[in-house]
Coordinates of C-alpha atoms in Angstrom, one line a residue:
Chain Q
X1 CA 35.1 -86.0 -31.6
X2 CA 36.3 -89.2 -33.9
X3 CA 39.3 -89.4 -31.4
X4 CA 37.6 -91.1 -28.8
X5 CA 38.2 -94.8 -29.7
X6 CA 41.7 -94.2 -30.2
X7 CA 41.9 -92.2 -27.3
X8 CA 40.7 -95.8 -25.1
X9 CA 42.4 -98.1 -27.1
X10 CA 45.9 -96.3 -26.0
X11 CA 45.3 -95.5 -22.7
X12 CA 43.1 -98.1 -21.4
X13 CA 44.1 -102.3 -21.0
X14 CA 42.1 -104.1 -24.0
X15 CA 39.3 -106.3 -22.6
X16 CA 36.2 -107.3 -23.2
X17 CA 34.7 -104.4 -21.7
X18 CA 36.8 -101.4 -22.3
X19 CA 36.1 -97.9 -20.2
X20 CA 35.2 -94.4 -22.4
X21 CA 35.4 -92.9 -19.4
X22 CA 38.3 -90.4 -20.8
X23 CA 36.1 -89.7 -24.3
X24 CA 33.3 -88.9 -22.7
X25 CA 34.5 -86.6 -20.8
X26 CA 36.8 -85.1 -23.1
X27 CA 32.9 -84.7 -25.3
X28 CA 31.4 -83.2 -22.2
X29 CA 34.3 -80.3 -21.5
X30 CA 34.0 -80.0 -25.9
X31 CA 30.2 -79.4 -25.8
X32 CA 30.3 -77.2 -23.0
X33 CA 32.8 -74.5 -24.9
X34 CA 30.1 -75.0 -28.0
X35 CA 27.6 -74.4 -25.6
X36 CA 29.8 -70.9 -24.0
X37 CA 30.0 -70.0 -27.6
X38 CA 26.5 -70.0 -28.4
X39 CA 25.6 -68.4 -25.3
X40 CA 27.8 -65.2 -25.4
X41 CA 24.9 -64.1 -28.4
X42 CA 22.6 -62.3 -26.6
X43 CA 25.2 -60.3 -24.7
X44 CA 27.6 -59.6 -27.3
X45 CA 24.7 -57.4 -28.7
X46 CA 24.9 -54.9 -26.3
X47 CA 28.3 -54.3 -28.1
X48 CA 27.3 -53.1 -31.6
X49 CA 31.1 -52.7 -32.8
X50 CA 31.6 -56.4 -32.5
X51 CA 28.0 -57.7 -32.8
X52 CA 27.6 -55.7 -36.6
X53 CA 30.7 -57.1 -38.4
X54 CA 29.7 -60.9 -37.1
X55 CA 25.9 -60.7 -37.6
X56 CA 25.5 -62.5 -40.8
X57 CA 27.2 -65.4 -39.6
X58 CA 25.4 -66.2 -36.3
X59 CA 22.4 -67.5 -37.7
X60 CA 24.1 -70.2 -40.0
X61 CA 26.9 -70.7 -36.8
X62 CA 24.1 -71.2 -34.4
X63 CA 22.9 -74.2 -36.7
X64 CA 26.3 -75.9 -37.7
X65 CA 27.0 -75.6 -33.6
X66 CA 23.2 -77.4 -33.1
X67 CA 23.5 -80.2 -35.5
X68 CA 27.2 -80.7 -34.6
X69 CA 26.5 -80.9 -30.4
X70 CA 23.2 -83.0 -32.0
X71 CA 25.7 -85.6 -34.0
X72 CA 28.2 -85.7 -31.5
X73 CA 25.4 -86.8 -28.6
X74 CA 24.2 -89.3 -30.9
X75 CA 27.1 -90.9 -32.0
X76 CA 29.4 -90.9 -28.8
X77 CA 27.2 -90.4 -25.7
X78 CA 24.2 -92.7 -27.7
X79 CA 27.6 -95.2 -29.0
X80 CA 25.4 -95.3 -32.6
X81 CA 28.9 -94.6 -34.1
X82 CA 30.1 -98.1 -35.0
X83 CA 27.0 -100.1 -33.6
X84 CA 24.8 -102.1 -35.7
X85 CA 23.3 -101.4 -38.5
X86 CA 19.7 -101.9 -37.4
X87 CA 19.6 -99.4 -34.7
X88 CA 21.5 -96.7 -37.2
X89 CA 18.2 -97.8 -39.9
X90 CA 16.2 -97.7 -37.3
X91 CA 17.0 -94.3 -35.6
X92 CA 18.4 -92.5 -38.8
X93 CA 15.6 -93.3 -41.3
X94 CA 12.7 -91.4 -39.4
X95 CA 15.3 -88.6 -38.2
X96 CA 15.8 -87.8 -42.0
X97 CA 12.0 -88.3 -43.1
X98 CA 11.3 -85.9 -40.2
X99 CA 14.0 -83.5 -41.0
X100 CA 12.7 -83.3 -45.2
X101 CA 9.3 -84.2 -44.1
X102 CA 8.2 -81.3 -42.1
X103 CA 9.9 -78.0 -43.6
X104 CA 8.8 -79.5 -47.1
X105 CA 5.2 -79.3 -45.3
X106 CA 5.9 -75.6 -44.2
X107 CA 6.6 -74.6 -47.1
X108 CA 3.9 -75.9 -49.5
X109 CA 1.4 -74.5 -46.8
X110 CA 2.9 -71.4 -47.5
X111 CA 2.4 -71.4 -51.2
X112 CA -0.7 -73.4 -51.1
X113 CA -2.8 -71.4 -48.2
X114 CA -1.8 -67.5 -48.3
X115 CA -3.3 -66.3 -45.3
X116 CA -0.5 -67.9 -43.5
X117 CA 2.1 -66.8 -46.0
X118 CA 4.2 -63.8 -46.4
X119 CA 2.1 -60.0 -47.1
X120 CA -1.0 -61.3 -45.2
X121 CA 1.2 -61.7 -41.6
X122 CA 1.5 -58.8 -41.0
X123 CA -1.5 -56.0 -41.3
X124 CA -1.5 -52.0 -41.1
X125 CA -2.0 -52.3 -37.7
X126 CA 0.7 -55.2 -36.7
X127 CA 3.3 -52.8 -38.4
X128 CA 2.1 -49.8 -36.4
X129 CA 1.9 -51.7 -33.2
X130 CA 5.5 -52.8 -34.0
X131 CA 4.9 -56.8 -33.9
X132 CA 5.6 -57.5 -37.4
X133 CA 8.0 -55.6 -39.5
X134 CA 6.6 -54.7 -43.1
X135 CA 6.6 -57.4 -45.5
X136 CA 9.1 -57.0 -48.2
X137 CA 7.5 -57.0 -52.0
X138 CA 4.1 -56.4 -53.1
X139 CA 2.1 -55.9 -49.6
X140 CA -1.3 -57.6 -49.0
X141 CA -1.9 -58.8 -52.9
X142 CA -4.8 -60.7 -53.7
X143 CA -5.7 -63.5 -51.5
X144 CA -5.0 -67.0 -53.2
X145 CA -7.2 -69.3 -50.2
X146 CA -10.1 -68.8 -47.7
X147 CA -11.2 -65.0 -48.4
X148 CA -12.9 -65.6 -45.3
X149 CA -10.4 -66.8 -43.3
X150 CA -8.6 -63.6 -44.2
X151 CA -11.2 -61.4 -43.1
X152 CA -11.9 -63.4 -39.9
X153 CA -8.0 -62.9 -39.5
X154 CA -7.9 -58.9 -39.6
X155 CA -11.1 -58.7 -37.9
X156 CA -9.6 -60.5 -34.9
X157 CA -6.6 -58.1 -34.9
X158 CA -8.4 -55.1 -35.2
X159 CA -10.9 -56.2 -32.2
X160 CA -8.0 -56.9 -29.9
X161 CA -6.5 -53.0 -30.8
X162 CA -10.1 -51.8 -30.1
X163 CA -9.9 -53.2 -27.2
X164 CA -6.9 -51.9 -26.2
X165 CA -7.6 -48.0 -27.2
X166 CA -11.1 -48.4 -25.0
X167 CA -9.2 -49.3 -22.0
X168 CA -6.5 -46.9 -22.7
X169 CA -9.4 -44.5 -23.0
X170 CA -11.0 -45.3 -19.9
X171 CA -7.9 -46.1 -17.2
X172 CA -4.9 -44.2 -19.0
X173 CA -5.9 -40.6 -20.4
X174 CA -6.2 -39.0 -17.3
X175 CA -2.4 -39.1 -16.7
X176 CA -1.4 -39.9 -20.1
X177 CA -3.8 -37.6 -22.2
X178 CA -5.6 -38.4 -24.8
X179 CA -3.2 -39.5 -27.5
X180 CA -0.5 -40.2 -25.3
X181 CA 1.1 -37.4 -25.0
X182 CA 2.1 -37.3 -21.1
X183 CA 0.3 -34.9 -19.1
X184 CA 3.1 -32.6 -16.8
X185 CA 3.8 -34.5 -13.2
X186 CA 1.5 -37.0 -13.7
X187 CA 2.4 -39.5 -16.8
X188 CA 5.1 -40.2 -19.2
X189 CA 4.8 -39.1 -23.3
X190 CA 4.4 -42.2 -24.6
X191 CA 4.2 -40.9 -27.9
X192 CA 8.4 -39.9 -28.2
X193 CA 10.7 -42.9 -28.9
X194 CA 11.8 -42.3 -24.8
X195 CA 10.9 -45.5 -22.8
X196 CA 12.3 -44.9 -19.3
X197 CA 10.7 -48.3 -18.1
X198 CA 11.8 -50.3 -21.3
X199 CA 9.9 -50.5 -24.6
X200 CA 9.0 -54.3 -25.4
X201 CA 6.0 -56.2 -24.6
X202 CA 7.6 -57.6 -21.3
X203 CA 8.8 -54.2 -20.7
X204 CA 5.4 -52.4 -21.1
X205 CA 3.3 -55.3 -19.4
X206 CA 5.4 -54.8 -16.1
X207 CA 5.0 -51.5 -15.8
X208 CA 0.9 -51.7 -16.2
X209 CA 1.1 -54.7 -14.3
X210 CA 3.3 -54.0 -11.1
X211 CA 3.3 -50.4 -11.4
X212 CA 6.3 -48.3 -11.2
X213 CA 7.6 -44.9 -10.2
X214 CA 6.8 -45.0 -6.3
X215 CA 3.2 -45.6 -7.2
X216 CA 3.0 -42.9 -9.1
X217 CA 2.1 -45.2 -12.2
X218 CA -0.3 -47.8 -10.2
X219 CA -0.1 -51.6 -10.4
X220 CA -3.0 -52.4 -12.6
X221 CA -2.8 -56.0 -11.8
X222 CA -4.9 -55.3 -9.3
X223 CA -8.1 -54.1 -11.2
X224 CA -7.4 -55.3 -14.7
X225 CA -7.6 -59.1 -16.0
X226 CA -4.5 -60.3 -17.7
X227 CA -6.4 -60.0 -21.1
X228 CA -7.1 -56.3 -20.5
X229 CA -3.4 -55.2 -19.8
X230 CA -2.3 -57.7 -22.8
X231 CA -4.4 -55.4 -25.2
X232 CA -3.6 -52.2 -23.5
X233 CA -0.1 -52.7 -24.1
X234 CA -1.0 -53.8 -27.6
X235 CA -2.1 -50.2 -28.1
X236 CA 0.3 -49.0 -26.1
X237 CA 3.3 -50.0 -28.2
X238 CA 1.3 -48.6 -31.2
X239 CA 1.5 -45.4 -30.3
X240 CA 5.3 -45.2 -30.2
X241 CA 7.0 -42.8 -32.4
X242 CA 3.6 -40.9 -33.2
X243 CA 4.8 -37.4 -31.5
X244 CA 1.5 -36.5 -30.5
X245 CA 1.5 -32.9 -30.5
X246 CA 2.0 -31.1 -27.4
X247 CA 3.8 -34.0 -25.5
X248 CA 6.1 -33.9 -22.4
X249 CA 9.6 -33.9 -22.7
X250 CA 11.6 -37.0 -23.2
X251 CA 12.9 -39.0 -19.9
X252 CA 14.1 -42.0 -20.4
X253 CA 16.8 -43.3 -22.7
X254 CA 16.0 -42.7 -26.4
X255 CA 14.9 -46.2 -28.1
X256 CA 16.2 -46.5 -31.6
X257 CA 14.1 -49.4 -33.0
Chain O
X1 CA 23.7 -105.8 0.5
X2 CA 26.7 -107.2 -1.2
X3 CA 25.6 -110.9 -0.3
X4 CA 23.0 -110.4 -2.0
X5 CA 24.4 -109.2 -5.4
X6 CA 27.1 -112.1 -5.4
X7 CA 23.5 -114.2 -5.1
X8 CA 21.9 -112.5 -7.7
X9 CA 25.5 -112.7 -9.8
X10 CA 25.4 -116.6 -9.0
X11 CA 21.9 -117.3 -10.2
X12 CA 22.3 -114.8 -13.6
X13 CA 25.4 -116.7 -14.2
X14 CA 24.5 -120.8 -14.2
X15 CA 21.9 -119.6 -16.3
X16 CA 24.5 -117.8 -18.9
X17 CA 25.4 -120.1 -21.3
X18 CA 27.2 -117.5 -24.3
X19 CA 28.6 -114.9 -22.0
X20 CA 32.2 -115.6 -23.0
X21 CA 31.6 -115.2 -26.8
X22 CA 29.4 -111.8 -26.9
X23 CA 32.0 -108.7 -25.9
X24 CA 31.2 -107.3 -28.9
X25 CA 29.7 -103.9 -27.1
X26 CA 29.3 -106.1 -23.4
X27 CA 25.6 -107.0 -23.9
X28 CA 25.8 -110.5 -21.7
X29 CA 23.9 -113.1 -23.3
X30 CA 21.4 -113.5 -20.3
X31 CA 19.7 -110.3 -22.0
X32 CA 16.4 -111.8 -24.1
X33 CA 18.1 -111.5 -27.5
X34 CA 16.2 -111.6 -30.9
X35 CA 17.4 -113.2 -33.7
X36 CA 19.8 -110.8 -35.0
X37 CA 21.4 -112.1 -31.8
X38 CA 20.7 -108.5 -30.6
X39 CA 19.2 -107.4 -27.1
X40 CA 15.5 -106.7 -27.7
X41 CA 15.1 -104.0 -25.4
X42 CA 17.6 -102.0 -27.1
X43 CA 16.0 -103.0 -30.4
X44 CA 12.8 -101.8 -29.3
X45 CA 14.3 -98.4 -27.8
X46 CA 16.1 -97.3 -31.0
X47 CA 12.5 -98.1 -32.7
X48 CA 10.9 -96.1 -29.9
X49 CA 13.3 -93.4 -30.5
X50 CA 13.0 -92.9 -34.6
X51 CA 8.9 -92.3 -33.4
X52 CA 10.0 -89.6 -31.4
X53 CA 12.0 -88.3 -34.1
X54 CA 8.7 -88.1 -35.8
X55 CA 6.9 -87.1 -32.7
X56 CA 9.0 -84.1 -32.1
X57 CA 9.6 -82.9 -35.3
X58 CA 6.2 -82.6 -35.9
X59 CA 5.6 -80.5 -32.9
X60 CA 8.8 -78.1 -34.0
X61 CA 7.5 -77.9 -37.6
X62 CA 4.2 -77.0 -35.9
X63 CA 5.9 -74.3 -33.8
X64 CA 7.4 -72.8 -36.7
X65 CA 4.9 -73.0 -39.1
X66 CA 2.5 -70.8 -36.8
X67 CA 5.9 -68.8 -36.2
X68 CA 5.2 -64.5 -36.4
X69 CA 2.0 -65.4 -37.1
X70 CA 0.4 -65.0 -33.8
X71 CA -2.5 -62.2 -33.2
X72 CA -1.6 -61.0 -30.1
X73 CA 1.4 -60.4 -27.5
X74 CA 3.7 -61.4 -25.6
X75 CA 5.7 -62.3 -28.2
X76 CA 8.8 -64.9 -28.0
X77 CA 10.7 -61.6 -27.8
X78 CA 9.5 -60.4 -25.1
X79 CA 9.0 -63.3 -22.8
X80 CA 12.4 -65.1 -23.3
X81 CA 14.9 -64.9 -20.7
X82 CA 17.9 -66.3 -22.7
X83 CA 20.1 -66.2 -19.2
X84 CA 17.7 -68.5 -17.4
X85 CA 17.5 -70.7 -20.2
X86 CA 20.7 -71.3 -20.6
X87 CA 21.4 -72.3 -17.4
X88 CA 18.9 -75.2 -18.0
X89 CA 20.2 -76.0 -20.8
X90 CA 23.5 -76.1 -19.7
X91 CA 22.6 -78.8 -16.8
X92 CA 20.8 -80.6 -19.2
X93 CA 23.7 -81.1 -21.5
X94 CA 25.9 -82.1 -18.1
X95 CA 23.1 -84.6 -17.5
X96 CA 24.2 -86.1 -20.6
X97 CA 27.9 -86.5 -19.7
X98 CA 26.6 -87.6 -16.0
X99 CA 24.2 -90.6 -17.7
X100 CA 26.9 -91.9 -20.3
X101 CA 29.5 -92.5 -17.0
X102 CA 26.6 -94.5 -15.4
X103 CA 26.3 -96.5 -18.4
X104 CA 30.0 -96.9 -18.6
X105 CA 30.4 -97.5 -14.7
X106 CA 28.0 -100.7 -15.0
X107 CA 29.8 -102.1 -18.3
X108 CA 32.6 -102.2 -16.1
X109 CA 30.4 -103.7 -13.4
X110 CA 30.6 -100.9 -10.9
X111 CA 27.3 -100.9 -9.3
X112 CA 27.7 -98.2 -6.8
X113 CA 29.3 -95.6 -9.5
X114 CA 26.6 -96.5 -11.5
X115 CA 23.9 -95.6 -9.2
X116 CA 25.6 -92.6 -8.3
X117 CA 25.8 -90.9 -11.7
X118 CA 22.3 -92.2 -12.2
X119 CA 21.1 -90.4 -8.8
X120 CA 23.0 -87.1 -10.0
X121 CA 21.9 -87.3 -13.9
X122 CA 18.4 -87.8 -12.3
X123 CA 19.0 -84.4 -9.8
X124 CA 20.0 -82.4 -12.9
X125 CA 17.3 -83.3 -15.2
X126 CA 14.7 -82.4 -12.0
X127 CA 16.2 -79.2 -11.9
X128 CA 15.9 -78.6 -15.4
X129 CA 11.8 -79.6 -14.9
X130 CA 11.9 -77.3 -11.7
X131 CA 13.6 -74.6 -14.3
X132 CA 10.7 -75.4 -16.8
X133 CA 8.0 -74.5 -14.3
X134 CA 9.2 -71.5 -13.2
X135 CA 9.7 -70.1 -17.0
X136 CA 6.0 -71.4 -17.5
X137 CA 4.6 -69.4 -14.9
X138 CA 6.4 -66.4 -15.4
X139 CA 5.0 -66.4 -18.4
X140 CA 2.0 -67.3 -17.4
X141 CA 2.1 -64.1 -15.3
X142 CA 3.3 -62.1 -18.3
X143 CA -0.5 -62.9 -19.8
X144 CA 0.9 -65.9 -21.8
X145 CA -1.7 -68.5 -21.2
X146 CA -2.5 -72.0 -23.6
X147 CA -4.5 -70.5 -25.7
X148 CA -3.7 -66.4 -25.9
X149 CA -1.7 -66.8 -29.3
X150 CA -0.7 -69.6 -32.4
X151 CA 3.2 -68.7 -30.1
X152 CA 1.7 -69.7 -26.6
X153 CA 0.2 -72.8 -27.9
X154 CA 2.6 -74.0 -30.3
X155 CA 4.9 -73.3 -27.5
X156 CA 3.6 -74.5 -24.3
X157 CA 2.5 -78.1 -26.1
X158 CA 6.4 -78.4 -27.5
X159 CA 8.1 -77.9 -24.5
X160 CA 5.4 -79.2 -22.3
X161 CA 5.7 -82.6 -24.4
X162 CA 9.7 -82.5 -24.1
X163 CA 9.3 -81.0 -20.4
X164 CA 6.8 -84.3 -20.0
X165 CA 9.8 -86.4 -21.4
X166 CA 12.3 -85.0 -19.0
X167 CA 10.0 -85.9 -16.1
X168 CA 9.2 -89.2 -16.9
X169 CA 13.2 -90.0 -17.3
X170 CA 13.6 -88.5 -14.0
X171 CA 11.4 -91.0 -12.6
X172 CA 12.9 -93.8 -14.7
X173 CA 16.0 -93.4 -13.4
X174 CA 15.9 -92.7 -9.9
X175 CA 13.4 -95.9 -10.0
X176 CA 16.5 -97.7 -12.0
X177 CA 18.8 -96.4 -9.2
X178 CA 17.1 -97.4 -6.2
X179 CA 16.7 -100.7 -7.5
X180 CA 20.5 -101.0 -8.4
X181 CA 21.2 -100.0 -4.6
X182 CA 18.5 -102.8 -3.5
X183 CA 20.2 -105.5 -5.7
X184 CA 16.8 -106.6 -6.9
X185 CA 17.7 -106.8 -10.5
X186 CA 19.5 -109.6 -12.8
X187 CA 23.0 -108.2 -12.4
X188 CA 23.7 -109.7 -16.1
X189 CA 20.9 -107.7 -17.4
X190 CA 22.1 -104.3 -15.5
X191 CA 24.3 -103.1 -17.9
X192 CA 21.8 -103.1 -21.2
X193 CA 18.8 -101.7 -18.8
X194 CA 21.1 -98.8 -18.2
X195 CA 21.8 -98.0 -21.5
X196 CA 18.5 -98.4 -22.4
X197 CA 17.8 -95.7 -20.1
X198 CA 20.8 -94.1 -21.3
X199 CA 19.7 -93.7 -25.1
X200 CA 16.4 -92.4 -23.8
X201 CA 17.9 -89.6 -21.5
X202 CA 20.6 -88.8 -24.1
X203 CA 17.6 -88.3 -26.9
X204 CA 15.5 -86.2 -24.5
X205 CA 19.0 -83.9 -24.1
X206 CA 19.2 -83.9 -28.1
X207 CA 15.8 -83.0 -28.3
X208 CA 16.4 -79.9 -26.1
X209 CA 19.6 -78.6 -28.2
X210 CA 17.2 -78.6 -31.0
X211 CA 14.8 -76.6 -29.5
X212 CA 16.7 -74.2 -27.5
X213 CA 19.2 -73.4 -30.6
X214 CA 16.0 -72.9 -33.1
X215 CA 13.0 -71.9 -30.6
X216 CA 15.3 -69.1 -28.4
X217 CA 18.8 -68.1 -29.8
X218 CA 17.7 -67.9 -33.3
X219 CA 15.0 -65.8 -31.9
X220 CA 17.6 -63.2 -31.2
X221 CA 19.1 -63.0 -34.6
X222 CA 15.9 -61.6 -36.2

């Protein structure tokens, strides 16, 4: 991107005003092939062949492509490149206390106040709901800040499962039977690792939302608050993989996470 | 309409006593200029901007801070639409290239090329907003409100804020176009109050590949 001023100086008359027409341009076609780049993630994960071999190297990518398109904006489109001193100062000095500033912060908090640190984000039932895969070392040691905020923490999580098995309970046995299993003609196992409506949150809330299968599966929108299908689905996703006993055949594609 | 520039042109100039010395980076001495012989309204954007660097960072540290640690669903996961998103952020990143040609149409004095790019930078960042909104209220629908979860809210203030950015540049800039169509500003001044718009537009876009390259596509990685 440095060959913009040489680029004008070249091609365009000298003046007192000189055109960057051509650089800036030539910046624009540049960020949008970053920008293609970064974009083809998502979908070259449906393609496991390519996506495996490449995986450990998107993150770090992702961030050299962010702060590169980030400089290149500044300097060029922004001119700071080769401007005065004072708007560099100006402009650089907080950009740097901000970029030091805030993940220092994070990650004192983190040591400092444990509730919010690794082994107490993610509880027995987070893990079996599948929102929060099991922390790596020593699980749920000793708290180290705010016992209370700890149990206030848990408490909440386990009132919005509750929750979530009542209603379950009361709107969802009689075609889904009692632990899920699927009941013949009438509801889906949801118990197997076979999701023929999808599996994720957005997936799950649809379907108990707008209903599916002709009707067969209503559109609980209707009857049920937003908050009441969030924690139903909450439960929901909690019960995959659990093979109650006695449960319908798999329809569906096989989910592997 | 034209008269009326050459007027405006006439007037800015008897009052222009340095113009011929400053080409430096074609800031016309008419522009109220400090005394580091700089433009003040520049000064005072880069100043405004380094805040915002502060401003924003601390609603992205925020963001991640609470990151995974949310009680309840939807989670970024499942609300994301990484197709929608990055066709917003794709205009928004245009809108970049389109506002840096404005500023550089008016250095070279070309009023109506200016205005134009101004008009369009100003139609692809309202498209962006109009983007925003619709991703709001789908999630919205999804049971994502303000307050559900530490995500939602860390979430919906971050990109409201930056969403809140983008509308008030929109508004800037039309404003700044329309009055570059009436004549009705000091044509010696029109170049520096375009770039001053400019720096503000292109850190709003900056701001944005921030976000969408830590907030949704790292996201995916996990």
């Amino acid at each position: 991107m440095s060959q913009g001023h040489d680029a004008h100086a070249t091609s365009h008359e000298a003046g007192a005003v000189h055109s960057h027409r051509g650089a800036y341009i030539r910046l624009g076609v540049i960020l949008t092939i970053v920008t293609a780049i970064e974009l083809a993630l998502p979908f070259l994960k449906d393609y496991p062949e390519i996506w495996n071999p490449i995986k450990p190297v998107w993150a770090p990518l992702l961030v050299v492509m962010s702060i590169a398109k980030f400089g290149a904006v500044v300097a060029e489109f922004m001119h700071l490149r080769g401007d005065r001193r004072v708007y560099q100062f100006l402009f650089m000095s907080p950009l740097l206390l901000a970029v030091v500033l805030f993940p220092a912060v994070g990650a004192l908090s983190v040591v400092t106040f444990r509730p919010f640190g690794e082994g107490y984000a993610s509880t027995a039932i987070d893990v079996r709901s599948g929102y929060v895969a099991p922390t790596k070392g020593p699980a749920l040691e000793a708290p180290l800040a705010d016992e209370k905020f700890v149990l206030a923490f848990n408490e909440a999580k386990g009132k919005n499962f509750e929750a979530g098995k009542k209603i379950f309970g009361e709107k969802c046995v009689s075609c889904h039977g009692k632990a899920g299993e699927g009941v013949a003609n009438l509801g889906f196992n949801l118990t197997d690792n076979c999701y023929k409506y999808g599996s994720t949150f957005k997936d799950l809330y649809l379907t108990v939302a707008k209903g599916q299968n002709g009707g067969k599966m209503p559109a609980w929108s209707a009857s049920m608050k937003g908050e009441e299908m969030r924690q139903v689905v909450y439960y929901i996703k909690s019960l995959k993989g659990s093979n109650a006993a006695g449960g319908q055949p798999c329809v569906g594609d096989q989910v592997a996470d | 309409m034209s008269a009326e520039l050459a007027h405006a042109d006439d007037v800015a100039l008897s009052h222009d006593a340095g113009h011929e010395s400053d080409h430096d980076h074609g800031h016309p001495a008419t522009v109220e200029n400090n005394f580091l012989g700089l433009p003040n309204i520049k000064l005072a954007m880069w100043a405004f901007l380094g805040s915002e660097c502060m401003f924003f960072g601390s609603l992205i540290g925020t963001y991640f801070f609470y990151h995974g640690k949310s009680l309840a669903g939807p989670l970024p996961q499942d609300v994301f639409s990484i197709g929608i998103t990055s066709i917003s952020t794709f205009l928004l990143l245009m809108s970049s290239l389109t506002m840096a040609l404005a500023v550089d149409a008016m250095k070279l004095g070309n009023k109506n090329s200016a205005r134009n790019f101004l008009l369009v930078t100003a139609l692809l960042g309202a498209t962006f907003v109009g983007f925003q909104v619709y991703e709001f209220s789908h999630f919205v629908h999804m049971g994502l409100g303000l307050s559900t979860s530490l995500f939602s809210s860390t979430f919906y203030v971050m990109t409201g804020f930056h969403g809140g950015h983008v509308t008030i540049g929109v508004i800037w800039l039309t404003m700044l176009a329309l009055l570059i169509h009436q004549g009705k500003l000091n044509t010696q001044r029109l170049p520096v109050s375009v770039e001053v718009a400019g720096l503000y537009w292109h850190f709003v876009d900056i701001v944005w590949i921030v976000i969408f390259t830590f907030v949704y596509l790292l996201e995916f990685i996990q």
